Each structure stands twice: as C-alpha cells, then as structure tokens.
Amino acid sequence: MNFPYTGWVLMPSFKPVELTFVKDRGGWHRAERGKDYSIHDIFPDKHSAISAGHAALVEQQLAVNKKQANIQKRRAALEKAAGEAKT
C-alpha cells in the first residue's frame, strides 16, 4: 500500500466518510486527522462502506433478536414461578 491514499470508513453514527491515510501502524492506518483505523474498517469506495454498514446492522439485529428471545424465556420462567408460589 502506498501512502498517502484515500479510503472510506463508517463513523460511529454509520455515516460514510472519505479520509486520507498517511501512515501504516501494523494493521492500523493513521488518517490525516491523526486517528488510527483498523485496516478491516477501511473500504475502497463509498458503496463498499455502505454495504459493510448494512451487513453490520444485520448482525446487530440478529443479536437483538437472540437477546429478546432470552428475555422472553426468563419472563416465562418468572411467571411460571409466580404462579406456583400462589398455590
């Protein structure tokens, strides 16, 4: 990889931003602004960054769904225990 180069990253808000990277830091690249980004979080174009964002959202939704199922199981166990306590 030749420096400097431009790449796209997703901000925590998931907004894609084009940055110029100026230095290799062993698996991380330093942006002109001074922040380091993992090479796995830098994309060659805006479309790739957006696609990665959509994939991350799918993963997050799956995690939420799993957590929701666990909450429902725990609620059912508590309701069952509360019903048994009344008798």
MMTF fields as JSON, N, C-alpha, C and O atoms, coordinates in Angstrom:
{
  "mmtfVersion": "1.0.0",
  "mmtfProducer": "UNKNOWN",
  "numBonds": 347,
  "numAtoms": 348,
  "numGroups": 87,
  "numChains": 1,
  "numModels": 1,
  "chainsPerModel": [1],
  "groupsPerChain": [87],
  "chainIdList": ["A"],
  "bondAtomList": [4, 2, 8, 6, 12, 10, 16, 14, 20, 18, 24, 22, 28, 26, 32, 30, 36, 34, 40, 38, 44, 42, 48, 46, 52, 50, 56, 54, 60, 58, 64, 62, 68, 66, 72, 70, 76, 74, 80, 78, 84, 82, 88, 86, 92, 90, 96, 94, 100, 98, 104, 102, 108, 106, 112, 110, 116, 114, 120, 118, 124, 122, 128, 126, 132, 130, 136, 134, 140, 138, 144, 142, 148, 146, 152, 150, 156, 154, 160, 158, 164, 162, 168, 166, 172, 170, 176, 174, 180, 178, 184, 182, 188, 186, 192, 190, 196, 194, 200, 198, 204, 202, 208, 206, 212, 210, 216, 214, 220, 218, 224, 222, 228, 226, 232, 230, 236, 234, 240, 238, 244, 242, 248, 246, 252, 250, 256, 254, 260, 258, 264, 262, 268, 266, 272, 270, 276, 274, 280, 278, 284, 282, 288, 286, 292, 290, 296, 294, 300, 298, 304, 302, 308, 306, 312, 310, 316, 314, 320, 318, 324, 322, 328, 326, 332, 330, 336, 334, 340, 338, 344, 342],
  "bondOrderList": [1, 1, 1, 1, 1, 1, 1, 1, 1, 1, 1, 1, 1, 1, 1, 1, 1, 1, 1, 1, 1, 1, 1, 1, 1, 1, 1, 1, 1, 1, 1, 1, 1, 1, 1, 1, 1, 1, 1, 1, 1, 1, 1, 1, 1, 1, 1, 1, 1, 1, 1, 1, 1, 1, 1, 1, 1, 1, 1, 1, 1, 1, 1, 1, 1, 1, 1, 1, 1, 1, 1, 1, 1, 1, 1, 1, 1, 1, 1, 1, 1, 1, 1, 1, 1, 1],
  "groupList": [{"groupName": "MET", "atomNameList": ["N", "CA", "C", "O"], "elementList": ["N", "C", "C", "O"], "formalChargeList": [0, 0, 0, 0], "bondAtomList": [1, 0, 2, 1, 3, 2], "bondOrderList": [1, 1, 2], "singleLetterCode": "M", "chemCompType": "L-PEPTIDE LINKING"}, {"groupName": "ASN", "atomNameList": ["N", "CA", "C", "O"], "elementList": ["N", "C", "C", "O"], "formalChargeList": [0, 0, 0, 0], "bondAtomList": [1, 0, 2, 1, 3, 2], "bondOrderList": [1, 1, 2], "singleLetterCode": "N", "chemCompType": "L-PEPTIDE LINKING"}, {"groupName": "PHE", "atomNameList": ["N", "CA", "C", "O"], "elementList": ["N", "C", "C", "O"], "formalChargeList": [0, 0, 0, 0], "bondAtomList": [1, 0, 2, 1, 3, 2], "bondOrderList": [1, 1, 2], "singleLetterCode": "F", "chemCompType": "L-PEPTIDE LINKING"}, {"groupName": "PRO", "atomNameList": ["N", "CA", "C", "O"], "elementList": ["N", "C", "C", "O"], "formalChargeList": [0, 0, 0, 0], "bondAtomList": [1, 0, 2, 1, 3, 2], "bondOrderList": [1, 1, 2], "singleLetterCode": "P", "chemCompType": "L-PEPTIDE LINKING"}, {"groupName": "TYR", "atomNameList": ["N", "CA", "C", "O"], "elementList": ["N", "C", "C", "O"], "formalChargeList": [0, 0, 0, 0], "bondAtomList": [1, 0, 2, 1, 3, 2], "bondOrderList": [1, 1, 2], "singleLetterCode": "Y", "chemCompType": "L-PEPTIDE LINKING"}, {"groupName": "THR", "atomNameList": ["N", "CA", "C", "O"], "elementList": ["N", "C", "C", "O"], "formalChargeList": [0, 0, 0, 0], "bondAtomList": [1, 0, 2, 1, 3, 2], "bondOrderList": [1, 1, 2], "singleLetterCode": "T", "chemCompType": "L-PEPTIDE LINKING"}, {"groupName": "GLY", "atomNameList": ["N", "CA", "C", "O"], "elementList": ["N", "C", "C", "O"], "formalChargeList": [0, 0, 0, 0], "bondAtomList": [1, 0, 2, 1, 3, 2], "bondOrderList": [1, 1, 2], "singleLetterCode": "G", "chemCompType": "PEPTIDE LINKING"}, {"groupName": "TRP", "atomNameList": ["N", "CA", "C", "O"], "elementList": ["N", "C", "C", "O"], "formalChargeList": [0, 0, 0, 0], "bondAtomList": [1, 0, 2, 1, 3, 2], "bondOrderList": [1, 1, 2], "singleLetterCode": "W", "chemCompType": "L-PEPTIDE LINKING"}, {"groupName": "VAL", "atomNameList": ["N", "CA", "C", "O"], "elementList": ["N", "C", "C", "O"], "formalChargeList": [0, 0, 0, 0], "bondAtomList": [1, 0, 2, 1, 3, 2], "bondOrderList": [1, 1, 2], "singleLetterCode": "V", "chemCompType": "L-PEPTIDE LINKING"}, {"groupName": "LEU", "atomNameList": ["N", "CA", "C", "O"], "elementList": ["N", "C", "C", "O"], "formalChargeList": [0, 0, 0, 0], "bondAtomList": [1, 0, 2, 1, 3, 2], "bondOrderList": [1, 1, 2], "singleLetterCode": "L", "chemCompType": "L-PEPTIDE LINKING"}, {"groupName": "SER", "atomNameList": ["N", "CA", "C", "O"], "elementList": ["N", "C", "C", "O"], "formalChargeList": [0, 0, 0, 0], "bondAtomList": [1, 0, 2, 1, 3, 2], "bondOrderList": [1, 1, 2], "singleLetterCode": "S", "chemCompType": "L-PEPTIDE LINKING"}, {"groupName": "LYS", "atomNameList": ["N", "CA", "C", "O"], "elementList": ["N", "C", "C", "O"], "formalChargeList": [0, 0, 0, 0], "bondAtomList": [1, 0, 2, 1, 3, 2], "bondOrderList": [1, 1, 2], "singleLetterCode": "K", "chemCompType": "L-PEPTIDE LINKING"}, {"groupName": "GLU", "atomNameList": ["N", "CA", "C", "O"], "elementList": ["N", "C", "C", "O"], "formalChargeList": [0, 0, 0, 0], "bondAtomList": [1, 0, 2, 1, 3, 2], "bondOrderList": [1, 1, 2], "singleLetterCode": "E", "chemCompType": "L-PEPTIDE LINKING"}, {"groupName": "ASP", "atomNameList": ["N", "CA", "C", "O"], "elementList": ["N", "C", "C", "O"], "formalChargeList": [0, 0, 0, 0], "bondAtomList": [1, 0, 2, 1, 3, 2], "bondOrderList": [1, 1, 2], "singleLetterCode": "D", "chemCompType": "L-PEPTIDE LINKING"}, {"groupName": "ARG", "atomNameList": ["N", "CA", "C", "O"], "elementList": ["N", "C", "C", "O"], "formalChargeList": [0, 0, 0, 0], "bondAtomList": [1, 0, 2, 1, 3, 2], "bondOrderList": [1, 1, 2], "singleLetterCode": "R", "chemCompType": "L-PEPTIDE LINKING"}, {"groupName": "HIS", "atomNameList": ["N", "CA", "C", "O"], "elementList": ["N", "C", "C", "O"], "formalChargeList": [0, 0, 0, 0], "bondAtomList": [1, 0, 2, 1, 3, 2], "bondOrderList": [1, 1, 2], "singleLetterCode": "H", "chemCompType": "L-PEPTIDE LINKING"}, {"groupName": "ALA", "atomNameList": ["N", "CA", "C", "O"], "elementList": ["N", "C", "C", "O"], "formalChargeList": [0, 0, 0, 0], "bondAtomList": [1, 0, 2, 1, 3, 2], "bondOrderList": [1, 1, 2], "singleLetterCode": "A", "chemCompType": "L-PEPTIDE LINKING"}, {"groupName": "ILE", "atomNameList": ["N", "CA", "C", "O"], "elementList": ["N", "C", "C", "O"], "formalChargeList": [0, 0, 0, 0], "bondAtomList": [1, 0, 2, 1, 3, 2], "bondOrderList": [1, 1, 2], "singleLetterCode": "I", "chemCompType": "L-PEPTIDE LINKING"}, {"groupName": "GLN", "atomNameList": ["N", "CA", "C", "O"], "elementList": ["N", "C", "C", "O"], "formalChargeList": [0, 0, 0, 0], "bondAtomList": [1, 0, 2, 1, 3, 2], "bondOrderList": [1, 1, 2], "singleLetterCode": "Q", "chemCompType": "L-PEPTIDE LINKING"}],
  "groupTypeList": [0, 1, 2, 3, 4, 5, 6, 7, 8, 9, 0, 3, 10, 2, 11, 3, 8, 12, 9, 5, 2, 8, 11, 13, 14, 6, 6, 7, 15, 14, 16, 12, 14, 6, 11, 13, 4, 10, 17, 15, 13, 17, 2, 3, 13, 11, 15, 10, 16, 17, 10, 16, 6, 15, 16, 16, 9, 8, 12, 18, 18, 9, 16, 8, 1, 11, 11, 18, 16, 1, 17, 18, 11, 14, 14, 16, 16, 9, 12, 11, 16, 16, 6, 12, 16, 11, 5],
  "groupIdList": [1, 2, 3, 4, 5, 6, 7, 8, 9, 10, 11, 12, 13, 14, 15, 16, 17, 18, 19, 20, 21, 22, 23, 24, 25, 26, 27, 28, 29, 30, 31, 32, 33, 34, 35, 36, 37, 38, 39, 40, 41, 42, 43, 44, 45, 46, 47, 48, 49, 50, 51, 52, 53, 54, 55, 56, 57, 58, 59, 60, 61, 62, 63, 64, 65, 66, 67, 68, 69, 70, 71, 72, 73, 74, 75, 76, 77, 78, 79, 80, 81, 82, 83, 84, 85, 86, 87],
  "secStructList": [7, 7, 1, 1, 3, 3, 3, 3, 3, 3, 7, 6, 6, 7, 7, 3, 3, 3, 3, 3, 3, 3, 3, 3, 7, 1, 1, 3, 3, 3, 3, 6, 6, 1, 7, 3, 3, 3, 4, 4, 4, 7, 5, 1, 1, 2, 2, 2, 2, 2, 2, 2, 2, 2, 2, 2, 2, 2, 2, 2, 2, 2, 2, 2, 2, 2, 2, 2, 2, 2, 2, 2, 2, 2, 2, 2, 2, 2, 2, 2, 2, 2, 2, 2, 2, 2, 7],
  "xCoordList": [0.844, 0.0, 0.892, 1.806, 0.617, 1.366, 0.628, -0.581, 1.353, 0.779, 1.2, 2.306, 0.392, -0.976, -1.957, -1.693, -3.095, -4.174, -5.497, -5.541, -6.558, -7.875, -8.682, -8.555, -9.505, -10.382, -11.622, -11.707, -12.568, -13.844, -13.987, -13.644, -14.497, -14.785, -16.2, -16.765, -16.753, -18.047, -17.802, -17.106, -18.367, -18.289, -19.199, -20.006, -19.088, -19.982, -21.464, -22.303, -21.782, -23.162, -23.555, -24.698, -22.592, -22.726, -22.706, -23.041, -22.33, -22.17, -20.844, -19.803, -20.863, -19.608, -18.83, -19.396, -17.535, -16.679, -15.407, -14.811, -15.01, -13.763, -12.626, -12.709, -11.555, -10.394, -9.125, -9.08, -8.109, -6.783, -5.928, -5.819, -5.322, -4.482, -3.027, -2.641, -2.22, -0.854, 0.232, 1.404, -0.137, 0.908, 0.381, -0.762, 1.228, 0.912, 1.381, 2.504, 0.503, 0.849, 0.569, -0.034, 1.008, 0.893, -0.538, -0.978, -1.266, -2.656, -3.631, -4.847, -3.088, -3.873, -3.271, -2.058, -4.124, -3.631, -4.043, -5.185, -3.103, -3.359, -3.93, -3.375, -5.043, -5.662, -4.935, -4.241, -5.106, -4.518, -4.902, -4.111, -6.106, -6.62, -5.938, -6.096, -5.173, -4.436, -5.032, -4.415, -6.204, -6.826, -6.43, -6.31, -6.229, -5.901, -7.169, -8.088, -7.211, -8.344, -7.815, -6.792, -8.52, -8.165, -8.281, -9.178, -7.379, -7.429, -8.719, -9.119, -9.376, -10.631, -11.813, -12.887, -11.61, -12.678, -12.503, -13.242, -11.54, -11.284, -11.727, -11.363, -12.519, -13.083, -12.635, -12.384, -12.534, -12.01, -12.971, -12.542, -14.279, -15.236, -16.435, -16.614, -17.241, -18.395, -19.39, -19.945, -19.61, -20.554, -20.134, -20.977, -18.86, -18.361, -18.564, -18.927, -18.334, -18.535, -20.006, -20.325, -20.897, -22.33, -22.765, -23.556, -22.259, -22.582, -22.125, -22.844, -20.933, -20.429, -21.292, -21.512, -21.78, -22.674, -23.973, -24.469, -24.528, -25.756, -25.523, -26.374, -24.387, -24.063, -23.922, -24.366, -23.311, -23.166, -24.533, -24.76, -25.437, -26.785, -27.539, -28.287, -27.351, -27.989, -27.466, -28.248, -26.163, -25.578, -26.111, -26.426, -26.212, -26.732, -28.184, -28.581, -28.976, -30.382, -30.51, -31.369, -29.672, -29.684, -29.362, -29.974, -28.397, -28.032, -29.191, -29.457, -29.874, -31.031, -32.144, -32.768, -32.39, -33.425, -33.126, -34.024, -31.868, -31.47, -31.651, -32.147, -31.255, -31.4, -32.881, -33.257, -33.714, -35.159, -35.751, -36.596, -35.32, -35.803, -35.408, -36.203, -34.178, -33.726, -34.542, -34.877, -34.859, -35.674, -37.061, -37.6, -37.629, -38.956, -38.935, -39.874, -37.875, -37.75, -37.651, -38.273, -36.866, -36.707, -38.027, -38.384, -38.747, -40.044, -41.007, -41.72, -41.033, -41.913, -41.549, -42.435, -40.247, -39.816, -40.265, -40.696, -40.17, -40.611, -42.12, -42.606, -42.858, -44.313, -44.752, -45.702, -44.055, -44.355, -44.083, -44.888, -42.942, -42.582, -43.571, -43.912, -44.027, -45.005, -46.332, -46.994, -46.728, -47.971, -47.889, -48.866, -46.724, -46.53, -46.514, -46.929, -46.037, -45.958, -47.333, -47.53, -48.288, -49.644, -50.403, -51.328, -50.034, -50.782, -50.225, -50.748],
  "yCoordList": [-1.171, 0.0, 1.237, 1.361, 2.133, 3.381, 4.488, 4.657, 5.223, 6.327, 7.642, 7.728, 8.644, 8.677, 8.073, 8.021, 7.618, 7.124, 7.508, 7.842, 7.461, 7.765, 6.486, 5.569, 6.444, 5.311, 5.788, 6.94, 4.902, 5.227, 4.445, 3.264, 5.111, 4.472, 4.847, 5.843, 4.022, 4.35, 4.956, 4.372, 6.111, 6.744, 5.963, 5.151, 6.188, 5.505, 5.725, 4.893, 6.828, 7.111, 6.362, 6.437, 5.64, 4.885, 5.794, 5.349, 7.028, 7.924, 7.579, 7.566, 7.298, 7.015, 8.317, 9.328, 8.261, 9.44, 9.041, 8.0, 9.874, 9.64, 10.303, 11.478, 9.537, 10.045, 9.758, 8.856, 10.538, 10.301, 9.645, 10.149, 8.52, 7.774, 8.009, 7.971, 8.255, 8.71, 7.785, 7.956, 6.802, 6.0, 4.624, 4.486, 3.606, 2.241, 2.074, 2.441, 1.513, 1.287, -0.162, -0.431, -1.085, -2.514, -3.001, -3.341, -3.041, -3.475, -2.314, -2.482, -1.168, 0.06, 1.11, 1.146, 1.961, 3.049, 4.363, 4.53, 5.295, 6.599, 7.552, 7.719, 8.172, 9.172, 10.5, 10.726, 11.358, 12.687, 13.425, 14.194, 13.184, 13.832, 13.322, 13.917, 12.215, 11.704, 10.472, 9.906, 10.042, 8.859, 7.615, 7.652, 6.506, 5.228, 4.426, 4.425, 3.74, 2.897, 1.517, 1.388, 0.496, -0.87, -1.014, -0.445, -1.765, -1.956, -2.659, -2.584, -3.351, -4.037, -3.075, -3.429, -1.858, -0.855, 0.208, 1.192, 0.016, 0.961, 0.304, -0.835, 1.044, 0.5, 1.334, 2.531, 0.704, 1.413, 2.456, 3.411, 2.272, 3.235, 3.356, 2.551, 4.358, 4.641, 3.48, 3.125, 2.896, 1.78, 0.608, -0.007, 0.297, -0.806, -0.508, -1.399, 0.734, 1.127, 0.99, 0.496, 1.421, 1.32, -0.137, -0.5, -0.968, -2.402, -3.04, -3.848, -2.676, -3.203, -2.73, -3.473, -1.5, -0.977, -1.759, -2.077, -2.069, -2.868, -4.258, -4.774, -4.857, -6.178, -6.113, -7.022, -5.054, -4.886, -4.731, -5.256, -4.016, -3.847, -5.166, -5.418, -6.007, -7.333, -8.141, -8.782, -8.113, -8.833, -8.297, -9.066, -6.973, -6.371, -6.763, -7.023, -6.807, -7.19, -8.642, -8.963, -9.518, -10.92, -11.042, -11.84, -10.247, -10.264, -9.761, -10.313, -8.721, -8.192, -9.24, -9.438, -9.908, -10.941, -12.066, -12.548, -12.484, -13.548, -13.095, -13.853, -11.876, -11.348, -11.255, -11.574, -10.823, -10.724, -12.098, -12.222, -13.118, -14.481, -14.929, -15.559, -14.605, -14.963, -14.234, -14.815, -12.972, -12.197, -12.825, -12.939, -13.227, -13.85, -15.159, -15.453, -15.948, -17.2, -16.925, -17.614, -15.918, -15.576, -15.061, -15.393, -14.248, -13.736, -14.897, -14.925, -15.851, -17.018, -17.82, -18.296, -17.973, -18.718, -18.002, -18.652, -16.675, -15.914, -15.998, -16.138, -15.915, -16.002, -17.387, -17.516, -18.41, -19.778, -19.903, -20.468, -19.37, -19.433, -18.624, -19.038, -17.499, -16.69, -17.426, -17.347, -18.127, -18.91, -20.061, -20.371, -20.699, -21.801, -21.314, -22.037, -20.093, -19.544, -19.237, -19.256, -18.954, -18.612, -19.832, -19.703, -20.991, -22.196, -22.866, -23.893],
  "zCoordList": [0.0, 0.0, 0.0, 0.816, -0.912, -0.992, -0.259, -0.417, 0.528, 1.293, 0.674, 0.141, 0.719, 1.237, 0.233, -0.968, 0.762, -0.086, 0.563, 1.747, -0.203, 0.354, 0.474, -0.337, 1.494, 1.732, 2.459, 2.886, 2.592, 3.235, 4.526, 4.59, 5.559, 6.839, 7.264, 6.811, 8.148, 8.745, 10.117, 10.947, 10.346, 11.651, 12.616, 12.164, 13.921, 14.864, 14.554, 14.901, 13.909, 13.515, 12.239, 11.788, 11.669, 10.421, 9.196, 8.098, 9.36, 8.214, 7.525, 8.181, 6.204, 5.496, 5.247, 4.83, 5.513, 5.358, 4.612, 4.888, 3.676, 2.951, 3.711, 4.07, 3.956, 4.684, 3.897, 3.06, 4.183, 3.606, 4.674, 5.792, 4.327, 5.25, 4.894, 3.726, 5.931, 5.69, 6.232, 5.896, 7.072, 7.704, 8.094, 8.529, 7.931, 8.36, 9.795, 10.141, 10.633, 12.032, 12.416, 13.455, 11.578, 11.881, 12.005, 13.103, 10.916, 10.938, 11.116, 11.017, 11.375, 11.519, 10.599, 10.39, 10.052, 9.224, 9.853, 10.282, 9.903, 10.511, 9.476, 8.39, 9.827, 8.962, 9.131, 10.122, 8.162, 8.205, 9.488, 10.034, 9.954, 11.161, 12.43, 13.496, 12.324, 13.467, 14.122, 15.023, 13.702, 14.295, 13.508, 12.284, 14.233, 13.601, 13.349, 14.169, 12.202, 11.826, 11.461, 10.789, 11.911, 11.549, 10.026, 9.405, 9.451, 8.0, 7.582, 6.421, 8.535, 8.235, 8.178, 7.691, 8.679, 8.706, 7.625, 7.598, 6.742, 5.654, 4.351, 4.056, 3.58, 2.347, 1.156, 1.292, -0.01, -1.183, -1.753, -2.401, -1.51, -2.059, -1.133, -0.219, -1.377, -0.533, -0.544, 0.496, -1.709, -1.823, -0.942, -0.29, -0.916, -0.083, 1.399, 2.167, 1.8, 3.197, 3.576, 4.658, 2.699, 2.955, 3.036, 3.906, 2.144, 2.174, 3.483, 4.07, 3.936, 5.204, 6.365, 7.321, 6.286, 7.312, 7.361, 8.442, 6.197, 6.151, 6.743, 7.467, 6.442, 6.987, 8.509, 9.209, 9.021, 10.464, 11.126, 12.216, 10.476, 11.027, 11.075, 12.02, 10.068, 10.074, 11.267, 11.969, 11.496, 12.626, 13.949, 14.856, 14.053, 15.278, 15.512, 16.648, 14.449, 14.583, 15.028, 15.849, 14.499, 14.928, 16.41, 17.118, 16.882, 18.299, 19.162, 20.23, 18.704, 19.433, 19.483, 20.526, 18.356, 18.316, 19.297, 19.988, 19.359, 20.274, 21.72, 22.554, 22.01, 23.361, 23.735, 24.863, 22.8, 23.04, 23.348, 24.235, 22.631, 22.889, 24.291, 24.989, 24.708, 26.057, 27.123, 28.155, 26.877, 27.818, 27.941, 29.042, 26.824, 26.86, 27.637, 28.376, 27.481, 28.235, 29.731, 30.539, 30.093, 31.509, 32.093, 33.223, 31.312, 31.764, 31.989, 32.992, 31.067, 31.206, 32.45, 33.161, 32.721, 33.908, 35.179, 36.132, 35.204, 36.372, 36.552, 37.674, 35.457, 35.537, 36.014, 36.786, 35.548, 35.99, 37.487, 38.228, 37.925, 39.342, 40.187, 41.295, 39.689, 40.423, 40.528, 41.563, 39.502, 39.513, 40.496, 41.177, 40.575, 41.508, 42.944, 43.85, 43.164, 44.519, 45.073, 46.288, 44.198, 44.646, 45.136, 45.939, 44.673, 45.039, 46.259, 46.692]
}
